[in-house]
Amino acid sequence: MKQDSNLQNNLKSIRTRLCMSQQDLANLAGVTRQSISGIESGQYAPSVSITLRLAKALGCQVEDLFWLEQDLPQIEAVIAKSVSCSQKLRVSLARVGGQWIAYPLIGKDAFRQDMIPADGETVAVSHPVVGSSASSSDAGTSPVRVEELPSISKLLNPKGESETQTHTDKVKVRLLDDNLATLHNTVVIAGCSPVISLWARATERWHPQLRVQFNFANSMAALQSLCRGEAHIAGMHLYDPVTGDYNTPFVRDILVGRQAVLITLGVWEEGLLVKSDNPMGISTITDLVDAKATIVNREIGSGSRSLLEQTLQQERVPFHAVQGFNHVVYSHQDVAQAVALGVADAGVSIASVAAVFGLGFIPLQRSRYDLVILKEYLEEVPVQQLLGTLGHRLVHSQLEVLGGYDISKLGETVATV
């Protein structure tokens, strides 16, 4: 029987994974080698009897071997990041603010440590690109004079682009399975704190039906992602020297006309990461210049870069006087790795990351890390389930053992805007 064009099979993949030849499988299933070849090439549709024998021979379910292409639904989604390539993309999906959002799994976004499984694959772009917002990795890294410490508006919009720009790219996504319930029960958090992933995994153990998607982004990029409707929650740790407050002034500036709450995830120690024995004897930011130390910096919009710039301003040290000021990396882990490997002598990060990498740590300040949540999302059950675990012992124990992280105010609402 000629193969139905909608009938797909995974026969060759499973057979070769088991180190079987076509003849080996034919012998086990009691069919001819030509039948195996015809099925794998899509030229022959097996009978029910042959299908069952093949599944038994390979030790799997029939559904693992054969499926109808039309069984996998397609949905329309807004793509969260403009991409220049026209090829099909692996994406993860979530429902945010009444629409599907597709997050391209490309480059470093495709990994945490292992590769991230995809929920679907794009099949067509249905709308042209109308506008896009700058990603954190596109931010400029030119040296800034000490008297030009960025204002809130500059941090919010380092390239001077319109703050109302949004992604309007829409794509058709072919789901890789039919578990729409999981996609509907996905909470998306954008942020840079390593404890978010610990919190997420602990929450998923407590609520097995809930999925937490952690999209890595610096503080300002996370807040912009929330504003664009790409996340339910944004994590941030930005200090405003004018008001002496954390995070709230930035939220007020960018979420104009929208209501949100800020919930504390903890207070962490920020400072300089150095070699474990601190061979250069660094104890202050000024020592970086005196010792001719080389640093790695973070991108514009990150709390670590903001801390470095504010401290240099206080010490009246020009940015360009610090070697490596323009050497930008994009995460706390990248800073630690650069110091651990000897690429740099120092970099600004947090105490818990220093401990994990076995590095020395010189504290500069204690920073409050807040979760920013639009009020419209607070009534959604998955979001409520996630926030409800902030008081759970399983979450507390994961954060306590990190060190350098004060969770005494964990879960407290610190502001409403």
mmCIF file of C-alpha atoms in Angstrom, residues 147-313:
data_model
loop_
_atom_site.group_PDB
_atom_site.id
_atom_site.type_symbol
_atom_site.label_atom_id
_atom_site.label_comp_id
_atom_site.label_asym_id
_atom_site.label_seq_id
_atom_site.Cartn_x
_atom_site.Cartn_y
_atom_site.Cartn_z
ATOM 1 C CA GLU A 147 30.357 62.899 34.859
ATOM 2 C CA GLU A 148 28.053 61.101 32.403
ATOM 3 C CA LEU A 149 26.601 58.504 34.734
ATOM 4 C CA PRO A 150 23.510 57.136 32.944
ATOM 5 C CA SER A 151 20.163 58.422 34.066
ATOM 6 C CA ILE A 152 17.180 56.130 34.473
ATOM 7 C CA SER A 153 15.922 57.076 31.020
ATOM 8 C CA LYS A 154 19.282 56.216 29.466
ATOM 9 C CA LEU A 155 19.387 52.861 31.218
ATOM 10 C CA LEU A 156 15.887 52.156 30.044
ATOM 11 C CA ASN A 157 16.719 53.099 26.491
ATOM 12 C CA PRO A 158 20.493 53.073 25.887
ATOM 13 C CA LYS A 159 20.216 53.511 22.115
ATOM 14 C CA GLY A 160 17.717 56.360 22.235
ATOM 15 C CA GLU A 161 15.003 54.322 20.504
ATOM 16 C CA SER A 162 11.285 54.749 20.933
ATOM 17 C CA GLU A 163 10.156 53.163 24.203
ATOM 18 C CA THR A 164 6.848 52.172 22.620
ATOM 19 C CA GLN A 165 8.395 49.869 20.031
ATOM 20 C CA THR A 166 7.179 46.302 20.224
ATOM 21 C CA HIS A 167 7.679 43.085 18.344
ATOM 22 C CA THR A 168 4.890 42.528 15.838
ATOM 23 C CA ASP A 169 6.454 39.561 14.034
ATOM 24 C CA LYS A 170 4.033 36.657 13.980
ATOM 25 C CA VAL A 171 4.872 33.095 13.126
ATOM 26 C CA LYS A 172 3.067 29.840 12.558
ATOM 27 C CA VAL A 173 4.367 27.219 14.945
ATOM 28 C CA ARG A 174 3.927 23.479 14.493
ATOM 29 C CA LEU A 175 3.735 21.912 17.945
ATOM 30 C CA LEU A 176 5.959 18.921 18.589
ATOM 31 C CA ASP A 177 3.357 17.319 20.847
ATOM 32 C CA ASP A 178 -0.267 17.940 21.743
ATOM 33 C CA ASN A 179 0.248 18.806 25.401
ATOM 34 C CA LEU A 180 -1.378 22.222 25.265
ATOM 35 C CA ALA A 181 -2.176 22.011 28.969
ATOM 36 C CA THR A 182 1.523 22.305 29.776
ATOM 37 C CA LEU A 183 1.882 25.367 27.565
ATOM 38 C CA HIS A 184 -1.127 27.010 29.204
ATOM 39 C CA ASN A 185 0.397 26.271 32.630
ATOM 40 C CA THR A 186 3.729 27.917 31.845
ATOM 41 C CA VAL A 187 4.893 30.965 33.796
ATOM 42 C CA VAL A 188 7.614 33.001 32.093
ATOM 43 C CA ILE A 189 10.216 34.816 34.198
ATOM 44 C CA ALA A 190 12.844 37.090 32.679
ATOM 45 C CA GLY A 191 15.811 37.880 34.897
ATOM 46 C CA CYS A 192 19.458 37.250 35.704
ATOM 47 C CA SER A 193 19.455 35.848 39.230
ATOM 48 C CA PRO A 194 20.764 32.261 39.438
ATOM 49 C CA VAL A 195 18.279 31.598 42.248
ATOM 50 C CA ILE A 196 15.363 31.891 39.812
ATOM 51 C CA SER A 197 16.209 28.514 38.332
ATOM 52 C CA LEU A 198 16.479 26.995 41.822
ATOM 53 C CA TRP A 199 13.102 28.458 42.731
ATOM 54 C CA ALA A 200 11.619 27.228 39.460
ATOM 55 C CA ARG A 201 12.813 23.640 39.894
ATOM 56 C CA ALA A 202 11.636 23.501 43.518
ATOM 57 C CA THR A 203 8.231 24.862 42.453
ATOM 58 C CA GLU A 204 7.846 22.280 39.686
ATOM 59 C CA ARG A 205 8.450 19.529 42.243
ATOM 60 C CA TRP A 206 5.668 20.965 44.423
ATOM 61 C CA HIS A 207 3.318 21.584 41.463
ATOM 62 C CA PRO A 208 4.153 18.917 38.831
ATOM 63 C CA GLN A 209 1.590 20.317 36.388
ATOM 64 C CA LEU A 210 3.278 23.750 36.426
ATOM 65 C CA ARG A 211 6.150 24.701 34.133
ATOM 66 C CA VAL A 212 8.414 27.680 34.815
ATOM 67 C CA GLN A 213 10.312 29.093 31.866
ATOM 68 C CA PHE A 214 13.338 31.158 32.859
ATOM 69 C CA ASN A 215 14.490 33.526 30.093
ATOM 70 C CA PHE A 216 17.894 34.956 30.972
ATOM 71 C CA ALA A 217 17.966 38.768 30.724
ATOM 72 C CA ASN A 218 19.680 41.593 32.566
ATOM 73 C CA SER A 219 17.564 43.798 34.833
ATOM 74 C CA MET A 220 16.569 46.378 32.250
ATOM 75 C CA ALA A 221 16.051 43.858 29.460
ATOM 76 C CA ALA A 222 13.816 41.844 31.798
ATOM 77 C CA LEU A 223 11.684 44.883 32.609
ATOM 78 C CA GLN A 224 11.371 45.741 28.916
ATOM 79 C CA SER A 225 10.378 42.141 28.193
ATOM 80 C CA LEU A 226 7.603 42.429 30.782
ATOM 81 C CA CYS A 227 6.442 45.694 29.200
ATOM 82 C CA ARG A 228 6.343 44.109 25.725
ATOM 83 C CA GLY A 229 4.142 41.279 26.971
ATOM 84 C CA GLU A 230 6.812 38.586 26.645
ATOM 85 C CA ALA A 231 6.956 37.601 30.328
ATOM 86 C CA HIS A 232 4.701 37.332 33.355
ATOM 87 C CA ILE A 233 7.443 38.344 35.794
ATOM 88 C CA ALA A 234 10.629 40.406 35.524
ATOM 89 C CA GLY A 235 13.496 40.115 37.993
ATOM 90 C CA MET A 236 15.728 43.132 38.601
ATOM 91 C CA HIS A 237 18.320 44.681 40.915
ATOM 92 C CA LEU A 238 18.884 48.289 39.863
ATOM 93 C CA TYR A 239 19.772 51.042 42.321
ATOM 94 C CA ASP A 240 18.712 54.643 41.706
ATOM 95 C CA PRO A 241 21.210 56.984 43.433
ATOM 96 C CA VAL A 242 18.834 59.945 43.120
ATOM 97 C CA THR A 243 16.018 58.421 45.198
ATOM 98 C CA GLY A 244 18.132 55.899 47.102
ATOM 99 C CA ASP A 245 15.619 53.200 46.169
ATOM 100 C CA TYR A 246 15.924 49.908 44.361
ATOM 101 C CA ASN A 247 13.961 49.041 41.233
ATOM 102 C CA THR A 248 10.757 51.016 41.917
ATOM 103 C CA PRO A 249 11.846 54.240 40.105
ATOM 104 C CA PHE A 250 12.752 52.241 36.997
ATOM 105 C CA VAL A 251 9.454 50.361 37.052
ATOM 106 C CA ARG A 252 7.510 53.621 37.336
ATOM 107 C CA ASP A 253 9.388 55.091 34.376
ATOM 108 C CA ILE A 254 8.878 52.212 31.978
ATOM 109 C CA LEU A 255 5.464 50.862 32.997
ATOM 110 C CA VAL A 256 3.686 54.186 32.593
ATOM 111 C CA GLY A 257 -0.073 53.684 32.891
ATOM 112 C CA ARG A 258 0.220 50.036 33.971
ATOM 113 C CA GLN A 259 -0.116 48.679 37.473
ATOM 114 C CA ALA A 260 2.413 46.308 38.954
ATOM 115 C CA VAL A 261 3.635 44.973 42.280
ATOM 116 C CA LEU A 262 7.223 44.417 43.386
ATOM 117 C CA ILE A 263 7.889 41.337 45.510
ATOM 118 C CA THR A 264 11.306 40.736 47.042
ATOM 119 C CA LEU A 265 13.182 37.587 46.081
ATOM 120 C CA GLY A 266 15.998 38.413 48.480
ATOM 121 C CA VAL A 267 18.910 40.703 49.191
ATOM 122 C CA TRP A 268 22.249 39.630 47.775
ATOM 123 C CA GLU A 269 25.815 40.804 48.251
ATOM 124 C CA GLU A 270 27.336 42.403 45.173
ATOM 125 C CA GLY A 271 31.005 43.084 44.799
ATOM 126 C CA LEU A 272 34.263 42.252 43.042
ATOM 127 C CA LEU A 273 35.177 38.700 42.129
ATOM 128 C CA VAL A 274 38.947 38.082 42.290
ATOM 129 C CA LYS A 275 41.270 35.080 42.369
ATOM 130 C CA SER A 276 40.820 32.950 45.485
ATOM 131 C CA ASP A 277 44.018 34.205 47.150
ATOM 132 C CA ASN A 278 43.557 37.787 45.847
ATOM 133 C CA PRO A 279 47.181 37.984 44.615
ATOM 134 C CA MET A 280 46.846 41.639 43.563
ATOM 135 C CA GLY A 281 45.627 42.722 47.005
ATOM 136 C CA ILE A 282 42.498 44.387 45.647
ATOM 137 C CA SER A 283 40.122 45.726 48.276
ATOM 138 C CA THR A 284 38.407 48.682 46.561
ATOM 139 C CA ILE A 285 37.421 49.809 43.089
ATOM 140 C CA THR A 286 40.294 52.316 43.149
ATOM 141 C CA ASP A 287 42.732 49.437 43.652
ATOM 142 C CA LEU A 288 41.788 48.159 40.187
ATOM 143 C CA VAL A 289 43.472 51.182 38.644
ATOM 144 C CA ASP A 290 46.437 51.294 41.051
ATOM 145 C CA ALA A 291 47.170 47.593 40.485
ATOM 146 C CA LYS A 292 46.616 47.889 36.721
ATOM 147 C CA ALA A 293 44.105 45.067 37.039
ATOM 148 C CA THR A 294 42.078 43.955 34.038
ATOM 149 C CA ILE A 295 38.325 43.510 34.464
ATOM 150 C CA VAL A 296 35.388 42.169 32.529
ATOM 151 C CA ASN A 297 32.293 44.352 32.486
ATOM 152 C CA ARG A 298 28.597 43.644 32.029
ATOM 153 C CA GLU A 299 26.328 45.080 29.346
ATOM 154 C CA ILE A 300 24.366 48.345 29.648
ATOM 155 C CA GLY A 301 21.126 47.709 31.533
ATOM 156 C CA SER A 302 22.610 45.213 33.984
ATOM 157 C CA GLY A 303 22.701 45.879 37.702
ATOM 158 C CA SER A 304 26.370 44.865 37.907
ATOM 159 C CA ARG A 305 27.440 47.439 35.331
ATOM 160 C CA SER A 306 25.328 50.092 37.036
ATOM 161 C CA LEU A 307 27.039 49.317 40.360
ATOM 162 C CA LEU A 308 30.495 49.546 38.780
ATOM 163 C CA GLU A 309 29.737 52.881 37.106
ATOM 164 C CA GLN A 310 28.161 54.378 40.226
ATOM 165 C CA THR A 311 31.115 53.298 42.368
ATOM 166 C CA LEU A 312 33.629 54.702 39.891
ATOM 167 C CA GLN A 313 31.731 57.992 39.899
#
